[in-house]
Short mmCIF file of C-alpha atoms in Angstrom, two decimals:
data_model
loop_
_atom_site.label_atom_id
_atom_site.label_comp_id
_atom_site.label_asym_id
_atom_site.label_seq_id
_atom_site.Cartn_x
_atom_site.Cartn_y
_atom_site.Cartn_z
CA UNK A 4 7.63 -9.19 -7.61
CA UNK A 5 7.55 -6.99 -10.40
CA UNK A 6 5.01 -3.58 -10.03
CA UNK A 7 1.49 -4.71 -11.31
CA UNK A 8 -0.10 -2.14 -13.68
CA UNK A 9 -3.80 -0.90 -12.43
CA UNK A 10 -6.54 1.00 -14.15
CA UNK A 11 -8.23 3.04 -11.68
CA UNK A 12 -9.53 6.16 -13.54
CA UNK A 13 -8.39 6.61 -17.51
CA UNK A 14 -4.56 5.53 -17.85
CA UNK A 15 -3.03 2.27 -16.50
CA UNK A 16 -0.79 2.80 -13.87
CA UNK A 17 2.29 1.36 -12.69
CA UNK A 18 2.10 1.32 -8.79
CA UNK A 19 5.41 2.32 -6.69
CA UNK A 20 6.86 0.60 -3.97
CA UNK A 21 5.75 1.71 -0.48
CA UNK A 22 8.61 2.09 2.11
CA UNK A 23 9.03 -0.76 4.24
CA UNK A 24 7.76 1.06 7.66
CA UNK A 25 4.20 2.22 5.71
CA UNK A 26 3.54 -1.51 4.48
CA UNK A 27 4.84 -3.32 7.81
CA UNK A 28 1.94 -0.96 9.48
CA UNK A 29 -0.31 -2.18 6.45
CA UNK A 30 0.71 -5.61 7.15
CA UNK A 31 -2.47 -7.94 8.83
CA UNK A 32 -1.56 -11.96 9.51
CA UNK A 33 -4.60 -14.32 8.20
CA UNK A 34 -6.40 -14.27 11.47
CA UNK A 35 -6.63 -10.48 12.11
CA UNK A 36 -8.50 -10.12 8.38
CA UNK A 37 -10.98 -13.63 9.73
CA UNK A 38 -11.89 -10.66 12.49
CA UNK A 39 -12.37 -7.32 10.70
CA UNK A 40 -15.15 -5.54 9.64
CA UNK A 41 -15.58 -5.27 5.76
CA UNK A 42 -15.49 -1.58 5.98
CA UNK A 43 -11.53 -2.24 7.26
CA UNK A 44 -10.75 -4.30 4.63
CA UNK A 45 -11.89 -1.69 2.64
CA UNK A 46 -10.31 1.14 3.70
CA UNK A 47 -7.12 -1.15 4.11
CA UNK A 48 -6.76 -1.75 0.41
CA UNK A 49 -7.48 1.84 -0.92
CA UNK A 50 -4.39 2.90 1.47
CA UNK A 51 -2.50 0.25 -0.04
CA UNK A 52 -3.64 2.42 -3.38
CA UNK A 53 -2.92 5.84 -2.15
CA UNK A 54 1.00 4.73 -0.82
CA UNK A 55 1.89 2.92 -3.99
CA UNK A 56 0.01 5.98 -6.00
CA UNK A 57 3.37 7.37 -7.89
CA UNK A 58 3.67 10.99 -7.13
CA UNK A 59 4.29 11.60 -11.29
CA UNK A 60 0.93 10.36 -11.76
CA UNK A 61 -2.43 12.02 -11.39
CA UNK A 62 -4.28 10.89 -8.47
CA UNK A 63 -7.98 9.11 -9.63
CA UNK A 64 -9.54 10.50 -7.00
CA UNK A 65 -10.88 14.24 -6.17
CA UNK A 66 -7.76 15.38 -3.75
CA UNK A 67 -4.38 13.71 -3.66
CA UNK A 68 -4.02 12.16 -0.33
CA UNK A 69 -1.03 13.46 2.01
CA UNK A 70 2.10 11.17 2.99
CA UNK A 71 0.84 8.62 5.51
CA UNK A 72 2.70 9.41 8.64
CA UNK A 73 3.20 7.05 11.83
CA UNK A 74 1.11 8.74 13.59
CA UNK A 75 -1.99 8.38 11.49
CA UNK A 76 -4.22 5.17 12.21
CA UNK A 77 -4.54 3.24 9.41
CA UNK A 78 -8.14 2.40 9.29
CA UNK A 79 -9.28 5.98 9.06
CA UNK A 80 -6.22 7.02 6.75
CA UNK A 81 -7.71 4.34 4.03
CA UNK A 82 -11.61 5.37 5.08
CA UNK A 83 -10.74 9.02 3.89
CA UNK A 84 -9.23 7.17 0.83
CA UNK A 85 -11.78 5.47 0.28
CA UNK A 86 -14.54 8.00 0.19
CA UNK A 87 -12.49 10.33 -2.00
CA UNK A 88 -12.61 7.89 -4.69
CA UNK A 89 -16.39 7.11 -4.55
CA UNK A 90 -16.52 10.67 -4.54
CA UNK A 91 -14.53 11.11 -7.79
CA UNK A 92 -16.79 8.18 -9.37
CA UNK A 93 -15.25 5.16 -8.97
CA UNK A 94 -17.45 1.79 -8.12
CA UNK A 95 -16.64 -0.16 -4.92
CA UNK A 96 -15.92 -3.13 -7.03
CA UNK A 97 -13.29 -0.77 -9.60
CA UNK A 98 -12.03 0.44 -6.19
CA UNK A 99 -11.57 -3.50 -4.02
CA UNK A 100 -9.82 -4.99 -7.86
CA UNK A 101 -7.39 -2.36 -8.14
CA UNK A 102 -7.16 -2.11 -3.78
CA UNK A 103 -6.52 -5.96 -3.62
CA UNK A 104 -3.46 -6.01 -6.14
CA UNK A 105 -2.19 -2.76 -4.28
CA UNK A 106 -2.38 -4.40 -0.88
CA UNK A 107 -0.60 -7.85 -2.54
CA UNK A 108 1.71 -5.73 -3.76
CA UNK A 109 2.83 -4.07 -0.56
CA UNK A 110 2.92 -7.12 1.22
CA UNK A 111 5.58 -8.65 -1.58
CA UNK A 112 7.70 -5.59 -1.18
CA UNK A 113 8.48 -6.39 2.66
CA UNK A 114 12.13 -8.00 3.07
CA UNK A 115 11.57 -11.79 3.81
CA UNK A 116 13.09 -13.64 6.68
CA UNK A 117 15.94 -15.08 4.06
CA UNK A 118 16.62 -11.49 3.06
CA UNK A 119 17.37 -10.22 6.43
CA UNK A 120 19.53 -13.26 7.57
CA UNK A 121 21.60 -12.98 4.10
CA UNK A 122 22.06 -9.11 5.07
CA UNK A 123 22.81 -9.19 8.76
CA UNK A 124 26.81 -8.86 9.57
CA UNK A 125 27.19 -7.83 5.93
CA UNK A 126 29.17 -4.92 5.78
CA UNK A 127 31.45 -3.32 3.60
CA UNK A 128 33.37 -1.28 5.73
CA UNK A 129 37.32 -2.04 6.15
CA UNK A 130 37.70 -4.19 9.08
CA UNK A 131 39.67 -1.85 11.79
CA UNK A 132 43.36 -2.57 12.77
#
């Protein structure tokens, strides 16, 4: 999947491709999202913004978030997210449209199950002797 293009502030933006730990923490199956609060989902998607944010870009919102770490839960990671950008002016509904193609996006960038399987035992190294 190609990098969608947002407009979350004044210039379009190309998002970046989140490592593949951040967006495997990111990643919810179809029944945990049936069970969470909207205020999750929320704060969910404007992580998915602030990890696919490129770092040459201006941040839309008041502060630029810092690197998402392991040991940060992610709910309250994407709540301070999300607050930042209503703070800097931005509607909940500019927020979720630009969120929801940030979270999509993170979830095409994980390897799929044909991916791995094609890349296990590959290996370039000279076979020993």
């Amino acid at each position: 999947m190609d990098a969608p293009t947002i407009t979350l502030g004044k210039h379009p933006t190309t998002l970046a491709k989140p490592s593949t730990f951040t967006a495997l923490a990111m990643a919810r199956g179809p029944d945990a999202f049936d069970s969470m609060q909207q205020a999750e989902i929320f704060a969910l998607q404007a992580m998915s913004l602030a990890v696919c944010w490129p770092e040459n870009k201006t941040w839309p919102g008041k502060f630029r978030p810092r690197k998402w770490r392991a040991s940060m839960k992610v709910d309250e990671y994407g709540a301070a997210i999300f607050d930042d950008l209503i703070s800097a002016g931005h509607g909940v509904g500019a927020i979720l449209e630009a969120g929801i193609e940030a979270y999509k996006f993170c979830m095409m960038s994980l390897p799929r199950k044909q991916e791995v399987a094609e890349a296990e035992g590959f290996s370039e190294a000279p076979v020993g002797g």
